[in-house]
CSV table of N, CA and C in Angstrom, one decimal:
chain,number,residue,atom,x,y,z
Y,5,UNK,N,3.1,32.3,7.2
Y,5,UNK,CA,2.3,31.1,7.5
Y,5,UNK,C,3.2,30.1,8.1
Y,6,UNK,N,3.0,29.6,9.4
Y,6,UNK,CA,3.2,28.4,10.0
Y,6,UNK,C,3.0,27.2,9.7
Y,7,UNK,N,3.3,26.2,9.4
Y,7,UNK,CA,3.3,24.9,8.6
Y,7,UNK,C,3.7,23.7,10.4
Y,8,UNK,N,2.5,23.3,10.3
Y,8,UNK,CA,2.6,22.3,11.5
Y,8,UNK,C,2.3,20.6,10.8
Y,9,UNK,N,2.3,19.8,11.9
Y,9,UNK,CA,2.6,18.5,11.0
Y,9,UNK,C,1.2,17.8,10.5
Y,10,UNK,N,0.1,18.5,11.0
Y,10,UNK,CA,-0.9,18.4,10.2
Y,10,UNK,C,-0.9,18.8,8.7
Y,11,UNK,N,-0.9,20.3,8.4
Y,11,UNK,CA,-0.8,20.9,7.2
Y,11,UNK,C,0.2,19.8,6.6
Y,12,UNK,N,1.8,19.8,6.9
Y,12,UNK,CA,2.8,18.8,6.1
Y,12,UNK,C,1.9,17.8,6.0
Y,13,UNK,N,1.2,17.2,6.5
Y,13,UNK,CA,1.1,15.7,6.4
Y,13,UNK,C,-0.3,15.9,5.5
Y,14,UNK,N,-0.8,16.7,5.4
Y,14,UNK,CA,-2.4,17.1,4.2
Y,14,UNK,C,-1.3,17.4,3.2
Y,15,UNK,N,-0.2,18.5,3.0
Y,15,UNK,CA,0.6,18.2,2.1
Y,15,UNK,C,1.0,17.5,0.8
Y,16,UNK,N,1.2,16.2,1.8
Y,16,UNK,CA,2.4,15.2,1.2
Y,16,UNK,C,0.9,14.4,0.7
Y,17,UNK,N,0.1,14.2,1.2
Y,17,UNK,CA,-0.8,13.3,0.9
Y,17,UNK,C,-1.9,14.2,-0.5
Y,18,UNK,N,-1.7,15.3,-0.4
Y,18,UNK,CA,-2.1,16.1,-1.6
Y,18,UNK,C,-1.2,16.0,-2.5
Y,19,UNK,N,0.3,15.8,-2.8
Y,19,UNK,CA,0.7,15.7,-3.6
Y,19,UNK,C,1.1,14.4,-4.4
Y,20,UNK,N,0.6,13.4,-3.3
Y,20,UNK,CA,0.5,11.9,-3.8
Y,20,UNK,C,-0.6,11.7,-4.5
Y,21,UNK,N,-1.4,12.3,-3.8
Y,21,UNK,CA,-3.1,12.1,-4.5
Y,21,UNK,C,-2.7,12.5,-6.0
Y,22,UNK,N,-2.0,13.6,-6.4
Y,22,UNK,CA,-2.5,14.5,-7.5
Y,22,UNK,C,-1.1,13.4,-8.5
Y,23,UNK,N,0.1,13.1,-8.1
Y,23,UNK,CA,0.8,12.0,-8.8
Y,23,UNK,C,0.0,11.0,-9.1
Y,24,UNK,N,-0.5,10.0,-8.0
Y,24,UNK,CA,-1.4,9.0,-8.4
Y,24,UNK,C,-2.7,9.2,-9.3
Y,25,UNK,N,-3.4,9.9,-9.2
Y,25,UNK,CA,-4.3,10.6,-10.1
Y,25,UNK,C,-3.4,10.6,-11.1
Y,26,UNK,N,-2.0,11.4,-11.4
Y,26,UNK,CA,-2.0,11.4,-12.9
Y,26,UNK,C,-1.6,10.1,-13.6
Y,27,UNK,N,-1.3,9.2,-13.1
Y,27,UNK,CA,-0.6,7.9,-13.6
Y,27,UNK,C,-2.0,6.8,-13.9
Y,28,UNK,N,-3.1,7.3,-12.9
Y,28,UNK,CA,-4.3,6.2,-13.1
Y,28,UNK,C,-4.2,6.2,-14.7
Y,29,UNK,N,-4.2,7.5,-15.4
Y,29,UNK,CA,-4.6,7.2,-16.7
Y,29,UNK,C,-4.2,6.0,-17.7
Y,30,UNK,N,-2.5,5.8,-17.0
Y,30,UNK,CA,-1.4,4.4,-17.6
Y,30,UNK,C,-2.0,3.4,-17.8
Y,31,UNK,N,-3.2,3.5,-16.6
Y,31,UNK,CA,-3.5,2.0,-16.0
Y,31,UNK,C,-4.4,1.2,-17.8
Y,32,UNK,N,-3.8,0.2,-18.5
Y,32,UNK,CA,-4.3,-0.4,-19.2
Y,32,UNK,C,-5.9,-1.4,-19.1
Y,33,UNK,N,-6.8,-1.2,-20.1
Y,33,UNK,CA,-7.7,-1.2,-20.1
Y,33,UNK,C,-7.8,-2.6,-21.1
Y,34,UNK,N,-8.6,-3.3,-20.7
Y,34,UNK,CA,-9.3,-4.8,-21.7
Y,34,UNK,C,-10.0,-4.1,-22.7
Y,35,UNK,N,-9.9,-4.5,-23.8
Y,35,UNK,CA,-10.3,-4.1,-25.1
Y,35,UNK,C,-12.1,-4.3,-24.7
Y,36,UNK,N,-13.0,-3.1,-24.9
Y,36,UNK,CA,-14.0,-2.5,-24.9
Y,36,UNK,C,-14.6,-2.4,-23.3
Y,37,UNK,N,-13.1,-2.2,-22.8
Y,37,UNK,CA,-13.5,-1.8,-21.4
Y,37,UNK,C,-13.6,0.0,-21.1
Y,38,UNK,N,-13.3,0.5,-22.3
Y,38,UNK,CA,-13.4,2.2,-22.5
Y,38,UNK,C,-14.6,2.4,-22.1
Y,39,UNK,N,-15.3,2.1,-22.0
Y,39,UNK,CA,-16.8,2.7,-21.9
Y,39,UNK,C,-17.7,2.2,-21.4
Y,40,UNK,N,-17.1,0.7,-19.9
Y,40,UNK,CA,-17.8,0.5,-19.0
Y,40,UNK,C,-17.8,1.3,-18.2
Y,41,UNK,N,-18.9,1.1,-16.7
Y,41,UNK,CA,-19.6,2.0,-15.7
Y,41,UNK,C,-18.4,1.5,-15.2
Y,42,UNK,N,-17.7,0.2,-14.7
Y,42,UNK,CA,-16.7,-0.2,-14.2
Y,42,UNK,C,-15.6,-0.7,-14.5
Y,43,UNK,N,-14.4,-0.2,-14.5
Y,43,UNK,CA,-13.2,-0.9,-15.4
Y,43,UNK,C,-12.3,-0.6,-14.4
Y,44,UNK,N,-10.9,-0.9,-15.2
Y,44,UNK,CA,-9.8,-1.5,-14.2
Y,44,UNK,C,-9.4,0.3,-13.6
Y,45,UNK,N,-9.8,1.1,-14.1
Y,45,UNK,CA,-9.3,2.5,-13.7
Y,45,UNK,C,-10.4,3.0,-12.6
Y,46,UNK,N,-11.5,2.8,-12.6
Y,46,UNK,CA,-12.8,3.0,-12.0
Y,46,UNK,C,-12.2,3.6,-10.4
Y,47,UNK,N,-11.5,2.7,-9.9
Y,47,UNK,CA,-11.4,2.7,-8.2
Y,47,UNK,C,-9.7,3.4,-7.7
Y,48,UNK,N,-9.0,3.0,-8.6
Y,48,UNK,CA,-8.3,4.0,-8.3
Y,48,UNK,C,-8.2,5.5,-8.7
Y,49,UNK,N,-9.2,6.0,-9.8
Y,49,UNK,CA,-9.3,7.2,-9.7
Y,49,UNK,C,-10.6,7.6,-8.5
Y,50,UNK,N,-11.3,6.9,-7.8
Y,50,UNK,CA,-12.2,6.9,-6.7
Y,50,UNK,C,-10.8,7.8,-5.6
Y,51,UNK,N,-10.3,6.4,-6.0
Y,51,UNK,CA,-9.3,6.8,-4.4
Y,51,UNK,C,-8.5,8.0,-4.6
Y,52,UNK,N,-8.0,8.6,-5.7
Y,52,UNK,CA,-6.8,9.5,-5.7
Y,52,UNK,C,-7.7,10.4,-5.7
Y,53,UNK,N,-9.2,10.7,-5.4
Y,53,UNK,CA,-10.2,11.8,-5.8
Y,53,UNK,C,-10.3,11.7,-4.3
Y,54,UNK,N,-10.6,10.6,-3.6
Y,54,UNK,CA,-10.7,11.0,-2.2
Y,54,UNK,C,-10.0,11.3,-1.4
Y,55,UNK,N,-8.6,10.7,-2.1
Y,55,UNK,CA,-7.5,11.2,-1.4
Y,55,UNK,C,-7.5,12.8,-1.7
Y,56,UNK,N,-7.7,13.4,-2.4
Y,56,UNK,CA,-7.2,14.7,-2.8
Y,56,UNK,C,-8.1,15.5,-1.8
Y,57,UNK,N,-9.1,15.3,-2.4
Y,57,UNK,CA,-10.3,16.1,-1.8
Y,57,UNK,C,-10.3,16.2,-0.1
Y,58,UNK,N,-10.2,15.1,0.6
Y,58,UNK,CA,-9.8,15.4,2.1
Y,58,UNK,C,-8.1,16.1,2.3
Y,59,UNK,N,-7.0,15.4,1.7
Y,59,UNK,CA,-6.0,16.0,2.0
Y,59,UNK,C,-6.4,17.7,1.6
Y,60,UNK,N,-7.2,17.9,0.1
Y,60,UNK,CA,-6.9,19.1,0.5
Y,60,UNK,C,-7.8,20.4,1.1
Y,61,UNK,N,-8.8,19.8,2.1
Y,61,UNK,CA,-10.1,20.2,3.1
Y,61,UNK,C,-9.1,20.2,4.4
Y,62,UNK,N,-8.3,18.9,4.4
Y,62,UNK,CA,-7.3,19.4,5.6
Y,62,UNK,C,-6.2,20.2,5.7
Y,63,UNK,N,-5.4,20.7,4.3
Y,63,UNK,CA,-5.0,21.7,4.5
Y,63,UNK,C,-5.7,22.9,4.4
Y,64,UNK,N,-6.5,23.3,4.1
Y,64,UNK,CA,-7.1,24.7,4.1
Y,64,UNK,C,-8.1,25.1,5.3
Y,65,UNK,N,-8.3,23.7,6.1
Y,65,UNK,CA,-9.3,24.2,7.5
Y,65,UNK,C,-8.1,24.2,8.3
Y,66,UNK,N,-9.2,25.1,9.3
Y,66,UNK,CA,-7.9,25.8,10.1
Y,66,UNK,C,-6.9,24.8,11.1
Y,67,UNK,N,-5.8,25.0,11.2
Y,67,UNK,CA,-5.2,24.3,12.0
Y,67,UNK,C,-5.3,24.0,13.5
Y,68,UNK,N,-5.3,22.4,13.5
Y,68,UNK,CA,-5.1,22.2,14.6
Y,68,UNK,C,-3.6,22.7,16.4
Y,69,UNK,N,-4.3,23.5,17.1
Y,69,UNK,CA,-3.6,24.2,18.0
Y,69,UNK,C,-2.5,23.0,18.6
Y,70,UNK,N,-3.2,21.5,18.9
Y,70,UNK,CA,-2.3,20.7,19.5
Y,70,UNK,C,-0.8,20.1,18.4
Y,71,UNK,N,-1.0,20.1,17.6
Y,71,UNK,CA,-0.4,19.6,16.6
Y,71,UNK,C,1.0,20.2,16.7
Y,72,UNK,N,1.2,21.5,17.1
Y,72,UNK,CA,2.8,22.2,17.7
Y,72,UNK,C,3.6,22.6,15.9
Y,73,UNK,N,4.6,22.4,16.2
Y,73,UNK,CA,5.5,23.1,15.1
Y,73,UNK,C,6.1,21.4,14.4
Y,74,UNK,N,6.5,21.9,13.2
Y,74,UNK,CA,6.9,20.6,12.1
Y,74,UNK,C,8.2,19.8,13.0
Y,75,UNK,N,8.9,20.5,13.4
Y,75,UNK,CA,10.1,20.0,14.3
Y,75,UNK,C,9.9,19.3,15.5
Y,76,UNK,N,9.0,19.6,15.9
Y,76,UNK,CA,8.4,19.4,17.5
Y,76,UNK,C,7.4,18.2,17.1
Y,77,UNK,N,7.0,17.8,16.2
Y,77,UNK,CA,5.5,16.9,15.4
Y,77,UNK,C,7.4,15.2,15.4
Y,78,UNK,N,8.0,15.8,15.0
Y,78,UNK,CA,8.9,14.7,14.1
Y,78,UNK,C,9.8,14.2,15.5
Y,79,UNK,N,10.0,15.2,16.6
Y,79,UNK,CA,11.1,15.0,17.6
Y,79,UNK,C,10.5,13.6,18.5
Y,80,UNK,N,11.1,12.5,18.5
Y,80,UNK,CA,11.1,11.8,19.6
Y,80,UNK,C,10.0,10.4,19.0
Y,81,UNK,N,10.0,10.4,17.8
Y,81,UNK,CA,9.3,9.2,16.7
Y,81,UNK,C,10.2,8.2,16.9
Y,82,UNK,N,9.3,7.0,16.8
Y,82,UNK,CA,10.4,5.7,16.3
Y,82,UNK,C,10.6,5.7,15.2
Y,83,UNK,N,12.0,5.8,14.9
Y,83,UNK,CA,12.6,5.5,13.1
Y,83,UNK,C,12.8,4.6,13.3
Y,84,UNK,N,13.0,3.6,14.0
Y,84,UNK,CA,13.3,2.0,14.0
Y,84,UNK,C,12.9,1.0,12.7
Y,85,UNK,N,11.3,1.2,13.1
Y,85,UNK,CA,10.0,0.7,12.9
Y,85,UNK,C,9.8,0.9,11.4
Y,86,UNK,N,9.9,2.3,11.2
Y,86,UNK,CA,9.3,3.0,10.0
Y,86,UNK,C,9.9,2.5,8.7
Y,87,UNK,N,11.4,2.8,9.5
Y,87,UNK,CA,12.7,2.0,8.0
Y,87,UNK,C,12.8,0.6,8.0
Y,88,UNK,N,12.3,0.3,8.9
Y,88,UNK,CA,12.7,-1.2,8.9
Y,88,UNK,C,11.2,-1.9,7.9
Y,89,UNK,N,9.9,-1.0,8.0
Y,89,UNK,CA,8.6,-1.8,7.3
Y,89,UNK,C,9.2,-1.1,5.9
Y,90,UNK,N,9.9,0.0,5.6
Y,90,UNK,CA,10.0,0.2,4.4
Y,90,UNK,C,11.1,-0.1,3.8
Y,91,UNK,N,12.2,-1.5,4.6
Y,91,UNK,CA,13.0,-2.1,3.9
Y,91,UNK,C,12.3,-3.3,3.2
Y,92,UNK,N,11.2,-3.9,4.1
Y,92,UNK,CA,10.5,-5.0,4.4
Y,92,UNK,C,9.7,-4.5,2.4
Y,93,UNK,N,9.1,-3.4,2.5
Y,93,UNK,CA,8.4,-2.9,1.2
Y,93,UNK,C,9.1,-3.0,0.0
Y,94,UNK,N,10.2,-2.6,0.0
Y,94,UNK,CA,11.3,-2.8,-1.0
Y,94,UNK,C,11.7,-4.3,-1.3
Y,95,UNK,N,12.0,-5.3,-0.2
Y,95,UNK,CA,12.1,-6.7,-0.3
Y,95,UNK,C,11.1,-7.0,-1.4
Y,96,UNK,N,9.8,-6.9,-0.7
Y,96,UNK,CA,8.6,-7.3,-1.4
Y,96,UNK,C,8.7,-7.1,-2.7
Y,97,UNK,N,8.7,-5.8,-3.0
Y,97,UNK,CA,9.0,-5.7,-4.1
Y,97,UNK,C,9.8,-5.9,-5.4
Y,98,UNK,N,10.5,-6.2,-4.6
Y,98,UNK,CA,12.2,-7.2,-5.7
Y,98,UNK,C,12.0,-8.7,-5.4
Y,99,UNK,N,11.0,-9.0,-4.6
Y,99,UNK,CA,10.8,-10.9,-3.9
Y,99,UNK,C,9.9,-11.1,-5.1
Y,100,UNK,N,8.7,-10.5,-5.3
Y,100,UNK,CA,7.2,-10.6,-5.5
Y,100,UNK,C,7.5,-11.4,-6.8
Y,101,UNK,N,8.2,-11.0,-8.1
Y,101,UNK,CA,8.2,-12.1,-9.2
Y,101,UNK,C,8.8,-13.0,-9.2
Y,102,UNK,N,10.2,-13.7,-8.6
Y,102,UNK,CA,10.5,-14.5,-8.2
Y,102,UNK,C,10.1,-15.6,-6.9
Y,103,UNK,N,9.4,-15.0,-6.0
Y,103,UNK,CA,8.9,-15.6,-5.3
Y,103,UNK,C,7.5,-15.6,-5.6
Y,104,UNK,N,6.6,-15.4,-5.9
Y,104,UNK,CA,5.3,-15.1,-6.4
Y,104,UNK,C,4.6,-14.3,-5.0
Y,105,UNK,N,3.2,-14.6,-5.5
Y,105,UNK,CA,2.5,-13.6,-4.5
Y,105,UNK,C,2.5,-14.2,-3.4
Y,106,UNK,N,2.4,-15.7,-3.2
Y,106,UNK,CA,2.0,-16.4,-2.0
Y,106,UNK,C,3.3,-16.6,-0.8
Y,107,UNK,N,4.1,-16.6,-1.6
Y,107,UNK,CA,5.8,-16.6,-0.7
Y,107,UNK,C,5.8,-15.1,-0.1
Y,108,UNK,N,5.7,-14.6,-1.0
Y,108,UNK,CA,6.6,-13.1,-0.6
Y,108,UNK,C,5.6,-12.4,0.2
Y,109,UNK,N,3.9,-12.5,-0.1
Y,109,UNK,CA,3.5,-12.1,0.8
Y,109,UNK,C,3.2,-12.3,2.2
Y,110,UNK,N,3.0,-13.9,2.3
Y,110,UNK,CA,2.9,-14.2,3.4
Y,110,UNK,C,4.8,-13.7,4.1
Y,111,UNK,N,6.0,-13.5,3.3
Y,111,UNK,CA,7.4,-13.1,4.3
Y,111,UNK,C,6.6,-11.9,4.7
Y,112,UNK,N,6.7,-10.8,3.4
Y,112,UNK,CA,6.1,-9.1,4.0
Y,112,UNK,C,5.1,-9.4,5.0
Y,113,UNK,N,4.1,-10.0,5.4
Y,113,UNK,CA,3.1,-9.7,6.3
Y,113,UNK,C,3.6,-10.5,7.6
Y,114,UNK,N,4.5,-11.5,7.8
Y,114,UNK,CA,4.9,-12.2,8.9
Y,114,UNK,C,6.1,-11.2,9.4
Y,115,UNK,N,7.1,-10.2,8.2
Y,115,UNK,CA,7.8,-9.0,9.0
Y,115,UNK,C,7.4,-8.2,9.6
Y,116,UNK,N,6.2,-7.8,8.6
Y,116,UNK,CA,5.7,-6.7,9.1
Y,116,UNK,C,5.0,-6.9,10.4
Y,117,UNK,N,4.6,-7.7,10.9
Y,117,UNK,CA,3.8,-8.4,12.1
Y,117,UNK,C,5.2,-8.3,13.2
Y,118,UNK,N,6.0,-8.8,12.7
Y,118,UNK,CA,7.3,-9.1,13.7
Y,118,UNK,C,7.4,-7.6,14.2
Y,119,UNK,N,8.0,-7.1,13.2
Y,119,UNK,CA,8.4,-5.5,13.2
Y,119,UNK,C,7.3,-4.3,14.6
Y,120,UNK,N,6.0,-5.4,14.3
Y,120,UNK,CA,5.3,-4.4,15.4
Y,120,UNK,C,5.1,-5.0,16.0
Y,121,UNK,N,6.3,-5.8,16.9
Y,121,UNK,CA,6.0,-6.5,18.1
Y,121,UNK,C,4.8,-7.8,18.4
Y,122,UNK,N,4.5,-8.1,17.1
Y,122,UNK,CA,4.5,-10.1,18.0
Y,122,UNK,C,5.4,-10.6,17.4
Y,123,UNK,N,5.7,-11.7,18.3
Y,123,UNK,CA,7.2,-12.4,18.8
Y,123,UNK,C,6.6,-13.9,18.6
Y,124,UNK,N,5.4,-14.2,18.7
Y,124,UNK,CA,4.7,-15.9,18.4
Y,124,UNK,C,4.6,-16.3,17.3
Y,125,UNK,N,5.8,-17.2,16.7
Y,125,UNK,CA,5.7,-17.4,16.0
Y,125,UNK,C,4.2,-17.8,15.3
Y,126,UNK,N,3.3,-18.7,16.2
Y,126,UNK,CA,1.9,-19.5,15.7
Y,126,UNK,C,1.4,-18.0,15.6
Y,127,UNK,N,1.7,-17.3,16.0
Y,127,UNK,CA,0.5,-16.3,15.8
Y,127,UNK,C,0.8,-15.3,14.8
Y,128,UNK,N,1.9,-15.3,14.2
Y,128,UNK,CA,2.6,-15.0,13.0
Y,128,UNK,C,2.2,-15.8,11.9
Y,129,UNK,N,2.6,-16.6,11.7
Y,129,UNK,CA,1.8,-17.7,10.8
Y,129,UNK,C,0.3,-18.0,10.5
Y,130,UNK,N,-0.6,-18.4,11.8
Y,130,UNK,CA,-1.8,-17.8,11.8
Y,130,UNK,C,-2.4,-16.5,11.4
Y,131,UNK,N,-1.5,-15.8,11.3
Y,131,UNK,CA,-2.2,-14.5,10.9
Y,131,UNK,C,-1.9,-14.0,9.5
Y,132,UNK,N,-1.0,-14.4,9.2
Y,132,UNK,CA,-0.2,-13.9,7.4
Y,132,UNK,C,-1.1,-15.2,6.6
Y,133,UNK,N,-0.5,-16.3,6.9
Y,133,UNK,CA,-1.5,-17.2,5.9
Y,133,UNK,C,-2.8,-17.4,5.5
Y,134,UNK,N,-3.7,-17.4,6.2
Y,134,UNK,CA,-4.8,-17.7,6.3
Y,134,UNK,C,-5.4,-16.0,5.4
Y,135,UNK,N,-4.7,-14.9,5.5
Y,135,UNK,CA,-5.1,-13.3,5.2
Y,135,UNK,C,-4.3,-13.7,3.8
Y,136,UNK,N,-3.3,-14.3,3.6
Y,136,UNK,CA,-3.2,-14.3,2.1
Y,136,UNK,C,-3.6,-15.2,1.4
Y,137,UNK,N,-3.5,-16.2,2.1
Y,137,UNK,CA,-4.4,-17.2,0.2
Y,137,UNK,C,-6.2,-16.8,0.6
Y,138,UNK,N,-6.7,-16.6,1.6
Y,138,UNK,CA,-8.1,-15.5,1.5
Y,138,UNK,C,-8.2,-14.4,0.6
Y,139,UNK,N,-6.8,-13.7,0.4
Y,139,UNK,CA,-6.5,-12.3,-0.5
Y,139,UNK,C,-6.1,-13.2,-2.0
Y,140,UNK,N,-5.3,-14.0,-2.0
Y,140,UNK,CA,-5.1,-14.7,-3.1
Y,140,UNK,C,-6.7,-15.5,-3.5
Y,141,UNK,N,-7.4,-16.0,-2.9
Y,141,UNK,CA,-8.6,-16.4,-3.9
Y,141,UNK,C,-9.5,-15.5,-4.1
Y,142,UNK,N,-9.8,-14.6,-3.8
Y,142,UNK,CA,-9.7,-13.3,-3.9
Y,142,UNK,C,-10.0,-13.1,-5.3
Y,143,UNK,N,-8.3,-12.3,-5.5
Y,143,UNK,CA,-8.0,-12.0,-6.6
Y,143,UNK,C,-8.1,-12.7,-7.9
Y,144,UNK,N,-7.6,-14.0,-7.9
Y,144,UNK,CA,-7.6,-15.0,-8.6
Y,144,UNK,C,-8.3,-16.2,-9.4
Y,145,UNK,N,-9.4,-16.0,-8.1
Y,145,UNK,CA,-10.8,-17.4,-8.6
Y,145,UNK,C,-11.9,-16.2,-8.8
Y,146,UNK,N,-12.2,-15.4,-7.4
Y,146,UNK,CA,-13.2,-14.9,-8.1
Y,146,UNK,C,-13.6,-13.4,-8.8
Y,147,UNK,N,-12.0,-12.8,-8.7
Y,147,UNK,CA,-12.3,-11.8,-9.8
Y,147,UNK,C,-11.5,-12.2,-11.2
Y,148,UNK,N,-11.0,-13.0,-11.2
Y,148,UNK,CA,-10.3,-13.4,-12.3
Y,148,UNK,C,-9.0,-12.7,-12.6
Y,149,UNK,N,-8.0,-11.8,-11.9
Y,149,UNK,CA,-6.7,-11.5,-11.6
Y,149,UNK,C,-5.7,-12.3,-12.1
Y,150,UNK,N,-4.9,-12.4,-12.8
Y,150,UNK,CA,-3.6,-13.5,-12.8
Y,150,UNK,C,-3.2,-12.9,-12.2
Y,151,UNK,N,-2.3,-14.0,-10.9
Y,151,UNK,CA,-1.2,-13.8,-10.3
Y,151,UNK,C,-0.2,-14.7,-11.1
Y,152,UNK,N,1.0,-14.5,-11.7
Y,152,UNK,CA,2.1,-15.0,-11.0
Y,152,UNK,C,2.6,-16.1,-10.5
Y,153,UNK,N,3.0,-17.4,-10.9
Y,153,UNK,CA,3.0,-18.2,-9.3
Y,153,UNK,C,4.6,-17.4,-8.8
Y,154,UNK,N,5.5,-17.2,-9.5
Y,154,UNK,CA,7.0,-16.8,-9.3
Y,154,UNK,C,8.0,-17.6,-10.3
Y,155,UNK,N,9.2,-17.2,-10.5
Y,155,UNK,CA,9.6,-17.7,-11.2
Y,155,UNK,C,10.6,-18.8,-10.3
Y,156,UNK,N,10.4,-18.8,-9.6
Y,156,UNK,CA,10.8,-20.1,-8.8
Y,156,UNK,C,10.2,-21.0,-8.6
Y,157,UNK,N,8.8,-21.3,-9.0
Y,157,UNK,CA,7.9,-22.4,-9.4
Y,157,UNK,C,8.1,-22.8,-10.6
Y,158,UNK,N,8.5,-22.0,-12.1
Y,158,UNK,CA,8.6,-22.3,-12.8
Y,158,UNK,C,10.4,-23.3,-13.0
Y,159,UNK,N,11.0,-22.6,-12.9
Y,159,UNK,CA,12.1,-23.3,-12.9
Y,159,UNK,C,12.0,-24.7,-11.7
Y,160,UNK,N,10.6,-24.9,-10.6
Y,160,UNK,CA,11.3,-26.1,-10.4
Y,160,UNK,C,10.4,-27.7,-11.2
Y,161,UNK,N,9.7,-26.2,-12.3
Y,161,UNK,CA,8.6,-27.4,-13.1
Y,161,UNK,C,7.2,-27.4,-12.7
């Protein structure tokens, strides 16, 4: 059996589905939230089911002819790009409690914006801020989410 970069890529995404699926169960529940229609596990076990279920309908239908060989799928990709949004992921991730959500996400979404080529700054800024405190009230006022402010607000009082 030949493995082209469709099959890999139904794969990898079947084997994330089936990790993520096992971890939803971690996900901590509000006391007599066991036995609502909706709770904090509800949507990501949605998603790791959807994920599974297509990744694994795309591996077992027949392979696409254009898709070529796994070597030939990867030759000639920008790695630039790829490592640089998943240094940018990692930042975020080590920024996010010390800088809270509103700093660190608006940096990750003004890199990530940079990274895929816009260069304006107004349209950088325009575009990260206004998409996160929209995502921040959101979370915050109207589903009731604590964020965080960072621990850099705290220390300045």
């Amino acid at each position: 059996m030949s493995i082209n970069r469709d099959k890999f890529g139904a794969m990898l995404f079947l084997c994330l589905a089936l990790i993520y699926g096992y971890y939803v169960g971690d996900i901590p529940l509000l006391f007599g939230d066991e036995d609502a229609p909706f709770n904090a596990r509800t949507l990501p076990n949605a998603i790791a089911w959807v994920m599974g279920v297509v990744s694994f309908a795309q591996l077992v239908l027949p392979a696409n002819r254009e898709a070529g060989s796994l070597l030939a799928a990867f030759r000639g990709m920008k790695w630039k790009p790829v490592i640089t949004l998943a240094a940018l992921m990692i930042f975020y991730g080590l920024t996010i409690r010390y800088l809270g959500f509103l700093i660190s996400t608006t940096i990750f979404l003004m890199g990530g914006f940079a990274v895929l080529g816009e260069r304006r700054i107004k349209v950088l800024i325009g575009a990260a801020v206004p998409v996160v405190f929209v995502f921040w009230f959101l979370l915050s006022q109207l589903m009731g989410i604590y964020l965080a402010p960072g621990d850099i607000f705290e220390m300045l009082g």
